[in-house]
Amino acid sequence: MSMSASQSARIGAARTGTIYAILIAISAVHMLNDSMQSVIPALYPIFQDTLNISYTQIGWLTFTLQMTSSVMQPVVGLVSDRKPSPWMLPVGMLMSMIGMAGMAFAPSFGMLIFFIVFVGLGSAVFHPEGSRVVYFAAGGRRGFAQSIYQVGGNFGQSLAPLMTIFIFIPLGQRGAVWGTLLAAAAILILLKVVPWYRKQLEEHGKPVKKAAVPRGELSIDAKKHKNVVAFALSVLILLVFARSWYGAAIGTFYQFYLIHDYGLSKQAAQVPLLLFMIAGVVGTFFGGMVSDRIGAKRTMLLSILGAAPFTLLLPHLPLVWMYPVAALIGLIIQASFSVSVVYAQELMPGRVGMASGLITGFAFGMGALGAVVLGKLGD
């Protein structure tokens, strides 16, 4: 009987145990990649001053970034599931490097959009292959490994406010060129990861084509199972979509709300965002542990519903209370992040890249549609 790539990977992982060096390395690259992505929304107030762009245009910047970096991920994941390519990892980082350098010198809104596409596509190329590296390195501890990987990404996102305070506000738009150093560091790390990853693919992870089964020969139980999986995956994508819409709103427009309604400076407006993101890192890490005790579905439900009352309360609080509440929201809402990825991979065995792309990519990216709507309302 043919063995799927998922089964082969699981056997290989079981033989070797968790490969912490590879896991930490790919998590570090995830941190560098996501910090480059997060720099873009953090630069919006600066772009608004230098390029005189509107809130609607800011919404379109977010839409472009999320559509290219996130919505393209399932497509890349589908291709990589069929033909994994270790060298796509450094190629993705090279694309991000070009995008960061271009943004630093973009003279117009149109050129800014053009270079943001490079950063987005670079991220889209990285994530599915990065998730497959985590899958091989997990050694059977997939929830733990995915949490470490996602913590790297979330920590990278939390660096954006600090980079804004210490680099972009003093240097302006030209400060974006410093992002090329992040991409260069990621490429150097990946040059160490790629040989190991290629070896794993050769030994355990070559995709095996399954024999086609005519539609009429599928059993009733198989059809029911397929429908149940499709429904569960649809609900999961909807939940991640809702979470990402809220994240896009906070990351894109909350700083403007603090500047205009509370009179904060651009630097001070980054502090609540920083707390939100750092708490999200903690939530992502411990969310995996909680799910081991109460299950993935309960963890995701508690995460979404638990954050709801605090999100409704946030705009009406005195400034002094916004800091702890923003952190609490980040802690709760991000607790389901890594859990949702692992759950999707369990629903789609043998399609690690596709499952990762649907959750960290498509569902997350569709939340960017909300940024355009909110930008229009803001104008």
Coordinates of C-alpha atoms in Angstrom, one line a residue:
M1 CA 0.0 0.0 0.0
S2 CA 1.4 3.4 -0.9
M3 CA 2.5 5.7 1.8
S4 CA 1.6 9.4 1.8
A5 CA 4.2 12.2 2.4
S6 CA 2.5 12.8 5.8
Q7 CA 2.9 9.2 6.9
S8 CA 6.5 9.1 5.7
A9 CA 7.3 12.4 7.5
R10 CA 5.7 11.0 10.7
I11 CA 7.8 7.8 10.6
G12 CA 11.0 9.8 9.9
A13 CA 10.3 12.2 12.7
A14 CA 9.6 9.3 15.1
R15 CA 13.0 7.8 14.3
T16 CA 15.0 11.0 15.1
G17 CA 13.0 12.8 17.8
T18 CA 12.5 16.5 18.0
I19 CA 15.4 18.4 16.2
Y20 CA 15.6 21.5 18.3
A21 CA 18.4 23.1 16.4
I22 CA 16.4 23.1 13.2
L23 CA 13.2 24.1 15.0
I24 CA 14.9 27.1 16.6
A25 CA 16.6 28.1 13.3
I26 CA 13.4 28.0 11.3
S27 CA 11.6 29.8 14.1
A28 CA 14.3 32.5 14.0
V29 CA 13.7 32.9 10.3
H30 CA 10.0 33.1 10.9
M31 CA 10.7 35.9 13.3
L32 CA 12.8 37.8 10.8
N33 CA 10.2 37.3 8.0
D34 CA 7.2 38.4 10.0
S35 CA 9.1 41.4 11.4
M36 CA 9.6 42.6 7.9
Q37 CA 5.9 42.2 7.2
S38 CA 4.9 44.0 10.4
V39 CA 7.2 46.9 9.6
I40 CA 4.9 47.9 6.8
P41 CA 1.8 48.8 8.9
A42 CA 4.1 50.4 11.5
L43 CA 5.3 52.7 8.7
Y44 CA 1.8 53.9 7.7
P45 CA 2.0 57.2 9.7
I46 CA 5.3 58.0 8.0
F47 CA 4.0 57.1 4.6
Q48 CA 1.0 59.3 5.3
D49 CA 3.3 62.3 5.9
T50 CA 5.9 61.7 3.1
L51 CA 3.5 60.5 0.4
N52 CA 0.3 62.3 1.5
I53 CA -1.8 59.1 1.3
S54 CA -5.4 58.8 2.6
Y55 CA -6.9 56.2 5.0
T56 CA -8.5 54.4 2.1
Q57 CA -5.0 54.1 0.4
I58 CA -3.6 52.9 3.7
G59 CA -6.3 50.2 3.7
W60 CA -5.3 49.3 0.2
L61 CA -1.7 48.9 1.3
T62 CA -2.8 46.4 4.0
F63 CA -5.0 44.7 1.4
T64 CA -2.1 44.3 -1.0
L65 CA 0.3 43.0 1.7
Q66 CA -2.2 40.5 3.0
M67 CA -3.5 39.3 -0.4
T68 CA 0.0 38.6 -1.6
S69 CA 1.6 37.3 1.6
S70 CA -1.4 35.4 2.9
V71 CA -4.1 34.6 0.2
M72 CA -1.3 33.3 -2.1
Q73 CA -0.1 30.8 0.5
P74 CA -2.6 28.0 -0.2
V75 CA -1.6 28.2 -3.9
V76 CA 2.1 27.9 -3.0
G77 CA 1.3 25.2 -0.4
L78 CA -0.6 23.2 -3.0
V79 CA 2.4 23.4 -5.4
S80 CA 4.9 22.6 -2.6
D81 CA 2.9 19.6 -1.4
R82 CA 3.3 18.1 -4.8
K83 CA 6.9 19.2 -5.4
P84 CA 8.7 20.5 -2.2
S85 CA 11.6 22.8 -3.0
P86 CA 14.1 23.6 -0.2
W87 CA 15.7 26.4 -2.2
M88 CA 12.4 28.3 -2.2
L89 CA 13.1 29.3 1.4
P90 CA 16.1 31.6 0.6
V91 CA 14.5 32.7 -2.6
G92 CA 11.5 34.0 -0.7
M93 CA 13.8 36.0 1.7
L94 CA 15.5 37.5 -1.4
M95 CA 12.2 38.7 -2.7
S96 CA 11.5 40.3 0.7
M97 CA 14.9 42.0 0.6
I98 CA 14.1 43.6 -2.7
G99 CA 10.8 44.8 -1.4
M100 CA 12.2 46.4 1.7
A101 CA 14.9 48.2 -0.2
G102 CA 12.3 49.5 -2.8
M103 CA 9.9 50.8 -0.1
A104 CA 12.7 52.9 1.4
F105 CA 12.9 54.9 -1.9
A106 CA 9.4 54.6 -3.3
P107 CA 8.4 58.0 -4.7
S108 CA 4.7 57.4 -5.0
F109 CA 1.8 55.4 -3.8
G110 CA 1.9 53.2 -6.9
M111 CA 5.6 52.3 -6.5
L112 CA 4.9 51.6 -2.8
I113 CA 2.3 49.1 -3.7
F114 CA 4.7 47.5 -6.3
F115 CA 7.4 46.9 -3.7
I116 CA 5.0 45.7 -1.0
V117 CA 4.0 43.0 -3.5
F118 CA 7.6 41.7 -3.3
V119 CA 7.6 41.5 0.5
G120 CA 4.2 39.8 0.4
L121 CA 5.1 37.2 -2.2
G122 CA 8.4 36.5 -0.4
S123 CA 6.4 35.7 2.7
A124 CA 3.9 33.6 0.8
V125 CA 6.8 31.5 -0.6
F126 CA 8.4 31.0 2.9
H127 CA 5.5 30.0 5.1
P128 CA 4.4 26.7 3.5
E129 CA 7.9 25.4 3.1
G130 CA 8.7 26.6 6.6
S131 CA 5.8 24.7 8.1
R132 CA 7.0 21.5 6.4
V133 CA 10.4 22.0 8.0
V134 CA 8.7 22.3 11.4
Y135 CA 6.7 19.1 10.5
F136 CA 9.9 17.1 9.9
A137 CA 11.7 18.6 13.0
A138 CA 8.7 18.0 15.4
G139 CA 9.5 14.4 16.2
G140 CA 5.9 13.7 17.0
R141 CA 5.5 16.8 19.2
R142 CA 3.6 18.7 16.5
G143 CA 1.6 21.0 18.8
F144 CA 4.7 22.0 20.7
A145 CA 6.8 22.5 17.6
Q146 CA 4.1 24.5 15.8
S147 CA 3.8 26.8 18.9
I148 CA 7.6 27.4 18.9
Y149 CA 7.4 28.2 15.2
Q150 CA 4.4 30.6 15.6
V151 CA 6.0 32.2 18.6
G152 CA 8.9 33.2 16.3
G153 CA 6.5 34.8 13.9
N154 CA 4.5 36.6 16.6
F155 CA 7.7 37.9 18.3
G156 CA 8.8 39.2 14.9
Q157 CA 5.5 41.1 14.6
S158 CA 6.0 42.6 18.1
L159 CA 9.3 44.1 17.0
A160 CA 7.6 46.4 14.6
P161 CA 6.6 49.1 17.1
L162 CA 10.1 49.1 18.6
M163 CA 11.6 49.5 15.1
T164 CA 9.2 52.3 14.4
I165 CA 10.3 54.2 17.6
F166 CA 14.1 53.7 17.2
I167 CA 14.5 53.5 13.4
F168 CA 11.7 54.7 11.3
I169 CA 10.6 57.8 13.1
P170 CA 14.1 59.2 13.4
L171 CA 15.1 58.1 9.8
G172 CA 11.7 58.4 8.1
Q173 CA 10.9 56.3 5.0
R174 CA 14.5 55.7 4.2
G175 CA 14.7 53.7 7.4
A176 CA 13.0 50.8 5.7
V177 CA 16.3 49.9 4.0
W178 CA 17.3 48.4 7.4
G179 CA 14.9 45.7 6.7
T180 CA 17.3 44.3 4.1
L181 CA 19.6 43.3 7.0
L182 CA 16.8 41.2 8.5
A183 CA 16.4 39.4 5.1
A184 CA 20.1 38.9 4.8
A185 CA 20.3 37.3 8.3
A186 CA 17.4 35.0 7.4
I187 CA 19.1 33.9 4.2
L188 CA 22.3 33.0 6.1
I189 CA 20.3 30.9 8.6
L190 CA 18.4 29.2 5.8
L191 CA 21.6 28.2 4.0
K192 CA 22.2 25.9 7.1
V193 CA 18.6 24.6 7.2
V194 CA 18.3 23.8 3.4
P195 CA 20.7 20.8 3.3
W196 CA 19.0 19.2 6.3
Y197 CA 15.6 19.8 4.8
R198 CA 16.6 18.4 1.5
K199 CA 17.9 15.2 3.2
Q200 CA 14.6 14.8 5.0
L201 CA 12.7 15.1 1.8
E202 CA 14.9 12.5 0.1
E203 CA 14.6 10.0 2.9
H204 CA 11.0 10.4 4.2
G205 CA 9.0 13.0 2.4
K206 CA 8.7 12.5 -1.3
P207 CA 5.1 12.8 -2.3
V208 CA 3.5 9.6 -3.5
K209 CA 0.6 9.8 -5.9
K210 CA -2.5 8.0 -4.8
A211 CA -4.5 5.8 -7.1
A212 CA -7.5 7.7 -8.4
V213 CA -10.9 6.5 -7.1
P214 CA -13.9 7.0 -9.3
R215 CA -16.6 9.1 -7.7
G216 CA -19.2 6.4 -7.9
E217 CA -17.0 4.0 -6.0
L218 CA -16.6 6.2 -2.8
S219 CA -18.4 4.5 0.1
I220 CA -21.2 6.3 1.9
D221 CA -19.0 6.5 5.1
A222 CA -16.2 8.0 3.0
K223 CA -18.5 10.7 1.5
K224 CA -19.9 11.5 5.0
H225 CA -16.4 11.8 6.4
K226 CA -15.4 14.1 3.5
N227 CA -18.4 16.3 4.1
V228 CA -17.7 16.5 7.9
V229 CA -14.0 17.4 7.2
A230 CA -15.1 20.1 4.7
F231 CA -17.6 21.6 7.2
A232 CA -15.0 21.6 10.1
L233 CA -12.4 23.2 7.8
S234 CA -14.9 25.9 6.7
V235 CA -15.8 26.8 10.3
L236 CA -12.1 26.9 11.2
I237 CA -11.3 29.2 8.3
L238 CA -14.2 31.4 9.4
L239 CA -12.9 31.7 13.0
V240 CA -9.4 32.5 11.8
F241 CA -10.9 35.1 9.4
A242 CA -12.7 36.8 12.2
R243 CA -9.6 36.8 14.4
S244 CA -7.4 38.2 11.6
W245 CA -9.9 41.0 10.7
Y246 CA -9.7 42.2 14.3
G247 CA -5.9 41.9 14.1
A248 CA -5.8 44.0 10.9
A249 CA -7.9 46.6 12.6
I250 CA -5.6 46.9 15.6
G251 CA -2.4 46.8 13.6
T252 CA -3.5 49.2 10.9
F253 CA -5.7 51.8 12.5
Y254 CA -5.5 51.7 16.3
Q255 CA -2.4 53.8 16.3
F256 CA -4.2 56.6 14.4
Y257 CA -7.1 56.4 17.0
L258 CA -4.6 56.9 19.8
I259 CA -2.9 59.8 18.0
H260 CA -6.1 61.6 17.1
D261 CA -8.4 60.9 20.0
Y262 CA -5.9 60.7 22.9
G263 CA -3.2 63.1 21.6
L264 CA -0.4 60.6 21.8
S265 CA 2.7 61.0 19.8
K266 CA 3.6 58.5 17.0
Q267 CA 6.2 57.0 19.4
A268 CA 3.7 56.7 22.3
A269 CA 1.0 55.2 20.1
Q270 CA 3.3 52.2 19.4
V271 CA 3.3 51.2 23.1
P272 CA -0.2 49.6 23.3
L273 CA 0.5 47.8 20.0
L274 CA 3.7 46.5 21.4
L275 CA 1.9 45.2 24.5
F276 CA -0.8 43.6 22.3
M277 CA 1.8 41.8 20.2
I278 CA 4.1 40.7 23.1
A279 CA 1.2 39.3 25.0
G280 CA 0.2 37.6 21.8
V281 CA 3.5 35.8 21.7
V282 CA 2.9 34.5 25.2
G283 CA -0.6 33.5 24.3
T284 CA 0.6 31.6 21.3
F285 CA 3.1 29.6 23.3
F286 CA 0.8 28.7 26.1
G287 CA -2.2 28.1 23.8
G288 CA -0.5 24.9 22.6
M289 CA -0.2 23.6 26.2
V290 CA -3.8 24.5 27.0
S291 CA -5.0 22.6 24.0
D292 CA -3.2 19.5 25.1
R293 CA -5.3 19.6 28.3
I294 CA -8.8 20.7 27.0
G295 CA -8.6 20.0 23.3
A296 CA -8.1 22.2 20.2
K297 CA -11.7 23.0 19.6
R298 CA -12.3 24.2 23.2
T299 CA -9.1 26.3 23.1
M300 CA -10.1 28.0 19.9
L301 CA -13.7 28.7 21.1
L302 CA -12.5 30.1 24.5
S303 CA -9.9 32.2 22.7
I304 CA -12.4 33.9 20.3
L305 CA -15.3 34.3 22.8
G306 CA -13.0 35.2 25.7
A307 CA -11.5 38.2 23.9
A308 CA -14.9 39.6 22.7
P309 CA -16.0 41.5 25.8
F310 CA -12.6 43.2 26.2
T311 CA -12.5 44.2 22.5
L312 CA -15.9 45.9 22.9
L313 CA -14.6 47.7 26.1
L314 CA -11.3 48.9 24.7
P315 CA -12.3 52.1 22.8
H316 CA -14.2 53.4 25.9
L317 CA -11.5 53.0 28.5
P318 CA -9.3 55.8 30.0
L319 CA -5.8 55.8 28.5
V320 CA -4.2 54.2 31.6
W321 CA -6.5 51.1 31.3
M322 CA -5.8 50.7 27.6
Y323 CA -2.4 49.3 28.1
P324 CA -3.3 46.3 30.3
V325 CA -6.5 45.6 28.4
A326 CA -4.7 45.7 25.0
A327 CA -2.2 43.1 26.4
L328 CA -5.0 40.9 27.8
I329 CA -6.7 40.9 24.4
G330 CA -3.5 39.9 22.6
L331 CA -2.9 37.1 25.2
I332 CA -6.4 35.6 24.8
I333 CA -6.9 36.0 21.0
Q334 CA -3.6 34.6 20.0
A335 CA -3.9 31.5 22.2
S336 CA -5.6 29.7 19.4
F337 CA -3.1 30.6 16.6
S338 CA -0.8 27.6 16.6
V339 CA -3.7 25.3 17.6
S340 CA -5.7 26.2 14.5
V341 CA -2.7 25.3 12.2
V342 CA -2.2 21.9 13.8
Y343 CA -5.9 21.2 13.7
A344 CA -6.1 22.0 10.0
Q345 CA -3.1 19.7 9.3
E346 CA -4.9 16.9 11.1
L347 CA -8.0 17.5 9.0
M348 CA -5.8 17.4 5.8
P349 CA -3.3 14.6 6.3
G350 CA -0.6 14.6 3.7
R351 CA -1.1 18.2 2.8
V352 CA 1.0 20.1 5.3
G353 CA 1.7 23.1 3.0
M354 CA -1.9 23.4 1.9
A355 CA -3.2 23.2 5.4
S356 CA -0.7 25.8 6.7
G357 CA -1.4 28.0 3.7
L358 CA -5.2 27.9 4.3
I359 CA -4.9 29.0 8.0
T360 CA -1.8 31.2 8.2
G361 CA -2.4 32.4 4.6
F362 CA -5.9 32.5 3.1
A363 CA -8.0 32.8 6.3
F364 CA -5.6 35.3 7.8
G365 CA -5.3 37.3 4.6
M366 CA -9.0 37.5 4.0
G367 CA -9.1 39.5 7.2
A368 CA -7.3 42.2 5.2
L369 CA -10.5 42.9 3.4
G370 CA -11.7 44.4 6.6
A371 CA -8.8 46.9 6.5
V372 CA -10.1 48.3 3.3
V373 CA -13.7 48.6 4.7
L374 CA -12.4 50.2 7.9
G375 CA -10.2 52.6 5.9
K376 CA -13.2 53.8 4.0
L377 CA -15.1 54.3 7.2
G378 CA -12.1 56.1 8.7
D379 CA -12.1 58.6 5.8

